[in-house]
């Protein structure tokens, strides 16, 4: 498997423009997560999906942020309008169902390479 | 609310030294998962290990070992005979199981520098 694929790797945009980040999860994974990483706040969960349905979007900063998962193999995170404070690395991650009863399982969330967003 | 504390912001060692990265967590749930991730200078997040709350066995994988102690809510990570390639930021993370939550909450990370 190619892993979690994110695009673009780098994005530079002007304040006020719309930005769309894309993610292709690992085939068969039930969960998809969007994280943001900044020096000040570290790694923050923005939203996650289970079987394409948004489960928890409490981490989305404000209405300028929206995320969709139209099918099991694709998700987008959109910022409109973008602001300089949105500059960060955005990670997408996917995971199979974690709960395995009392069994021991040595897998975890697989992260994509991230999109480095710079809003000027 | 769940919380992960990595008190060591930065650690610097000389190659071949052993180093332990501390992780202390807080959770109200009895079933949860603990993780360690590595973020090298290239920026990707690399999964190292996942531990279930009901499995307190220590884990060893090559030069890496993990010590999980529920009594002290700690999940420490030791690198034996460190190498320059171990230089990275290491994150401890916690995921709760109950209540349908699958959130992964990260600590602030510990930056490890291994000098030749």
Short mmCIF file of C-alpha atoms in Angstrom, two decimals:
data_model
loop_
_atom_site.label_atom_id
_atom_site.label_comp_id
_atom_site.label_asym_id
_atom_site.label_seq_id
_atom_site.Cartn_x
_atom_site.Cartn_y
_atom_site.Cartn_z
CA UNK A 1 0.00 0.00 0.00
CA UNK A 2 1.23 3.51 -0.78
CA UNK A 3 0.22 4.78 2.63
CA UNK A 4 -1.80 7.91 3.31
CA UNK A 5 -1.36 10.33 0.44
CA UNK A 6 -1.71 14.05 0.90
CA UNK A 7 -1.57 16.81 -1.66
CA UNK A 8 -0.16 19.28 -2.15
CA UNK A 9 3.03 18.95 -0.09
CA UNK A 10 3.45 22.70 0.03
CA UNK A 11 0.96 25.47 -0.50
CA UNK A 12 1.61 29.19 -0.45
CA UNK A 13 -1.40 31.42 -0.81
CA UNK A 14 -2.45 34.97 -0.20
CA UNK A 15 -4.69 35.95 2.65
CA UNK A 16 -8.33 35.74 1.69
CA UNK A 17 -7.88 32.97 -0.85
CA UNK A 18 -9.53 29.58 -0.64
CA UNK A 19 -7.28 26.64 0.13
CA UNK A 20 -8.14 22.98 -0.37
CA UNK A 21 -6.05 20.20 1.10
CA UNK A 22 -6.55 16.65 -0.09
CA UNK A 23 -6.10 13.24 1.45
CA UNK A 24 -6.33 9.67 0.26
CA UNK A 25 -6.44 7.23 3.18
CA UNK A 26 -5.20 3.68 3.22
CA UNK A 27 -7.71 1.38 1.59
CA UNK A 28 -9.84 -0.44 4.13
CA UNK A 29 -9.24 1.97 6.98
CA UNK A 30 -12.42 2.96 8.79
CA UNK A 31 -11.20 6.21 10.31
CA UNK A 32 -9.78 9.38 8.84
CA UNK A 33 -8.37 12.23 10.88
CA UNK A 34 -7.22 15.76 10.11
CA UNK A 35 -4.57 17.26 12.40
CA UNK A 36 -2.83 20.60 12.43
CA UNK A 37 0.69 21.13 13.77
CA UNK A 38 2.06 24.49 14.88
CA UNK A 39 4.94 25.43 17.13
CA UNK A 40 2.64 27.11 19.61
CA UNK A 41 -0.14 24.52 19.87
CA UNK A 42 1.56 21.32 18.82
CA UNK A 43 -0.54 18.62 17.16
CA UNK A 44 -4.26 19.36 17.31
CA UNK A 45 -7.09 17.18 16.09
CA UNK A 46 -9.39 19.16 13.84
CA UNK A 47 -11.97 16.58 12.79
CA UNK A 48 -12.34 12.87 12.28
CA UNK A 49 -14.55 10.62 10.19
CA UNK A 50 -15.76 7.07 10.69
CA UNK A 51 -16.91 5.32 7.53
CA UNK A 52 -17.07 8.68 5.75
CA UNK A 53 -19.30 10.26 8.41
CA UNK A 54 -17.95 13.18 10.46
CA UNK A 55 -17.93 12.14 14.09
CA UNK A 56 -16.27 14.98 15.94
CA UNK A 57 -15.47 18.39 14.50
CA UNK A 58 -15.03 20.16 17.81
CA UNK A 59 -11.43 20.92 16.95
CA UNK A 60 -12.25 22.89 13.82
CA UNK A 61 -11.12 26.43 14.65
CA UNK A 62 -14.01 28.33 13.10
CA UNK A 63 -16.49 28.41 10.30
CA UNK A 64 -13.78 29.18 7.79
CA UNK A 65 -12.72 25.54 8.05
CA UNK A 66 -14.73 22.73 6.54
CA UNK A 67 -14.00 19.08 5.81
CA UNK A 68 -15.69 16.51 3.65
CA UNK A 69 -15.31 12.84 2.91
CA UNK A 70 -17.45 12.05 -0.12
CA UNK A 71 -16.23 8.46 -0.31
CA UNK A 72 -13.95 6.03 1.45
CA UNK A 73 -10.91 6.98 -0.58
CA UNK A 74 -10.92 10.76 -0.49
CA UNK A 75 -11.22 13.64 1.93
CA UNK A 76 -10.74 17.39 1.69
CA UNK A 77 -10.05 20.12 4.20
CA UNK A 78 -11.00 23.55 2.97
CA UNK A 79 -10.16 26.95 4.41
CA UNK A 80 -12.11 29.89 3.07
CA UNK A 81 -11.02 32.61 3.44
CA UNK A 82 -7.50 31.81 4.57
CA UNK A 83 -5.63 33.93 7.11
CA UNK A 84 -1.93 34.12 8.05
CA UNK A 85 -2.67 32.42 11.38
CA UNK A 86 -3.76 29.34 9.46
CA UNK A 87 -0.14 28.77 8.45
CA UNK A 88 0.78 25.33 9.74
CA UNK A 89 1.45 21.76 8.70
CA UNK A 90 -1.76 19.85 8.15
CA UNK A 91 -1.66 16.11 8.54
CA UNK A 92 -4.15 13.53 7.46
CA UNK A 93 -4.16 10.13 9.15
CA UNK A 94 -6.14 6.95 8.76
CA UNK A 95 -6.66 3.94 10.94
CA UNK A 96 -8.46 0.64 10.94
CA UNK A 97 -10.87 -0.10 13.73
CA UNK A 98 -8.72 0.04 16.86
CA UNK A 99 -10.86 -1.93 19.25
CA UNK A 100 -9.89 -5.54 19.27
CA UNK A 101 -11.35 -6.84 22.48
CA UNK A 102 -8.65 -7.92 24.85
CA UNK A 103 -6.19 -8.69 22.13
CA UNK A 104 -2.88 -6.97 21.70
CA UNK A 105 -2.52 -5.09 18.48
CA UNK A 106 0.55 -3.31 17.29
CA UNK A 107 -0.85 -0.96 14.71
CA UNK A 108 -1.73 2.67 14.99
CA UNK A 109 -2.78 5.66 13.07
CA UNK A 110 -0.84 6.10 9.83
CA UNK A 111 -0.07 9.67 8.95
CA UNK A 112 0.46 11.22 5.57
CA UNK A 113 3.50 13.35 4.81
CA UNK A 114 1.60 16.52 5.59
CA UNK A 115 0.83 19.72 3.73
CA UNK A 116 2.83 22.77 4.73
CA UNK A 117 0.50 25.73 4.32
CA UNK A 118 1.81 29.28 4.27
CA UNK A 119 -0.67 32.13 4.10
CA UNK A 120 0.94 35.49 3.33
CA UNK B 1 -10.42 15.23 29.75
CA UNK B 2 -7.46 13.27 28.59
CA UNK B 3 -4.03 14.79 28.74
CA UNK B 4 -0.49 13.78 27.85
CA UNK B 5 2.53 15.42 29.44
CA UNK B 6 6.04 15.19 28.10
CA UNK B 7 7.99 17.23 30.60
CA UNK B 8 11.29 17.05 28.71
CA UNK B 9 11.20 19.64 25.96
CA UNK B 10 14.69 18.91 24.64
CA UNK B 11 17.32 16.30 25.36
CA UNK B 12 20.83 16.19 24.02
CA UNK B 13 23.05 13.12 24.30
CA UNK B 14 26.24 11.79 22.81
CA UNK B 15 26.08 8.82 20.49
CA UNK B 16 25.95 5.43 22.24
CA UNK B 17 24.41 6.85 25.37
CA UNK B 18 21.10 5.46 26.60
CA UNK B 19 18.25 7.95 26.82
CA UNK B 20 14.77 7.77 28.33
CA UNK B 21 11.89 9.93 27.19
CA UNK B 22 9.19 10.42 29.78
CA UNK B 23 5.45 10.39 29.20
CA UNK B 24 2.74 10.85 31.81
CA UNK B 25 -0.92 10.68 30.91
CA UNK B 26 -4.29 11.44 32.45
CA UNK B 27 -7.55 9.74 31.62
CA UNK B 28 -10.77 8.86 33.36
CA UNK B 29 -11.31 5.76 31.29
CA UNK B 30 -10.25 2.22 32.11
CA UNK B 31 -9.73 1.27 28.48
CA UNK B 32 -7.35 3.36 26.46
CA UNK B 33 -4.40 3.16 24.10
CA UNK B 34 -0.98 4.73 24.31
CA UNK B 35 1.26 5.48 21.37
CA UNK B 36 4.70 6.76 20.53
CA UNK B 37 5.47 8.52 17.27
CA UNK B 38 8.74 9.76 15.84
CA UNK B 39 8.99 12.93 13.75
CA UNK B 40 12.40 13.17 12.06
CA UNK B 41 13.64 16.45 10.56
CA UNK B 42 11.94 15.54 7.29
CA UNK B 43 8.61 16.09 9.05
CA UNK B 44 6.65 12.89 8.67
CA UNK B 45 5.09 11.18 11.66
CA UNK B 46 6.26 7.61 12.07
CA UNK B 47 4.33 5.18 14.22
CA UNK B 48 6.54 3.34 16.72
CA UNK B 49 4.26 1.48 19.11
CA UNK B 50 0.75 1.16 20.45
CA UNK B 51 -0.01 -0.25 23.90
CA UNK B 52 -3.43 -1.26 25.25
CA UNK B 53 -4.31 -0.21 28.78
CA UNK B 54 -4.89 -3.79 29.86
CA UNK B 55 -1.48 -4.98 28.73
CA UNK B 56 1.30 -3.82 31.03
CA UNK B 57 4.03 -5.95 29.61
CA UNK B 58 7.11 -4.05 28.68
CA UNK B 59 8.04 -4.08 25.03
CA UNK B 60 11.44 -4.28 23.41
CA UNK B 61 12.12 -3.76 19.74
CA UNK B 62 15.80 -3.68 18.89
CA UNK B 63 17.32 -0.67 20.62
CA UNK B 64 13.89 0.63 21.61
CA UNK B 65 12.03 -0.33 24.75
CA UNK B 66 8.89 0.89 26.44
CA UNK B 67 7.95 0.79 30.11
CA UNK B 68 4.23 1.04 30.79
CA UNK B 69 3.21 1.53 34.43
CA UNK B 70 -0.47 2.11 35.14
CA UNK B 71 0.25 2.80 38.82
CA UNK B 72 2.12 5.96 37.88
CA UNK B 73 0.25 6.64 34.60
CA UNK B 74 3.49 6.58 32.71
CA UNK B 75 4.60 5.18 29.38
CA UNK B 76 8.30 5.87 29.07
CA UNK B 77 10.45 5.22 26.03
CA UNK B 78 14.11 4.23 26.20
CA UNK B 79 16.60 4.21 23.36
CA UNK B 80 19.66 2.11 24.08
CA UNK B 81 23.00 2.95 22.48
CA UNK B 82 21.57 6.01 20.73
CA UNK B 83 22.59 6.87 17.20
CA UNK B 84 22.64 10.11 15.25
CA UNK B 85 19.71 8.84 13.17
CA UNK B 86 17.61 8.78 16.33
CA UNK B 87 17.62 12.57 16.35
CA UNK B 88 13.98 13.59 16.04
CA UNK B 89 11.00 14.86 17.94
CA UNK B 90 9.21 12.08 19.76
CA UNK B 91 5.54 12.29 20.62
CA UNK B 92 3.58 10.31 23.15
CA UNK B 93 -0.16 10.09 22.51
CA UNK B 94 -3.31 8.77 24.16
CA UNK B 95 -6.53 7.48 22.66
CA UNK B 96 -9.55 6.74 24.78
CA UNK B 97 -11.78 3.80 23.97
CA UNK B 98 -15.01 4.40 25.82
CA UNK B 99 -17.77 6.68 24.77
CA UNK B 100 -17.16 6.06 21.12
CA UNK B 101 -14.19 8.38 21.07
CA UNK B 102 -11.25 7.57 18.89
CA UNK B 103 -9.41 10.83 19.40
CA UNK B 104 -5.64 10.69 19.57
CA UNK B 105 -4.33 13.38 21.88
CA UNK B 106 -0.63 14.19 21.62
CA UNK B 107 1.88 15.48 24.10
CA UNK B 108 3.99 18.48 23.14
CA UNK B 109 6.87 16.27 22.12
CA UNK B 110 10.49 15.84 23.19
CA UNK B 111 13.21 16.91 20.82
CA UNK B 112 16.10 14.47 20.97
CA UNK B 113 19.47 15.41 19.57
CA UNK B 114 22.11 12.73 19.35
CA UNK B 115 25.55 14.17 18.76
CA UNK B 116 28.37 12.18 17.18
#
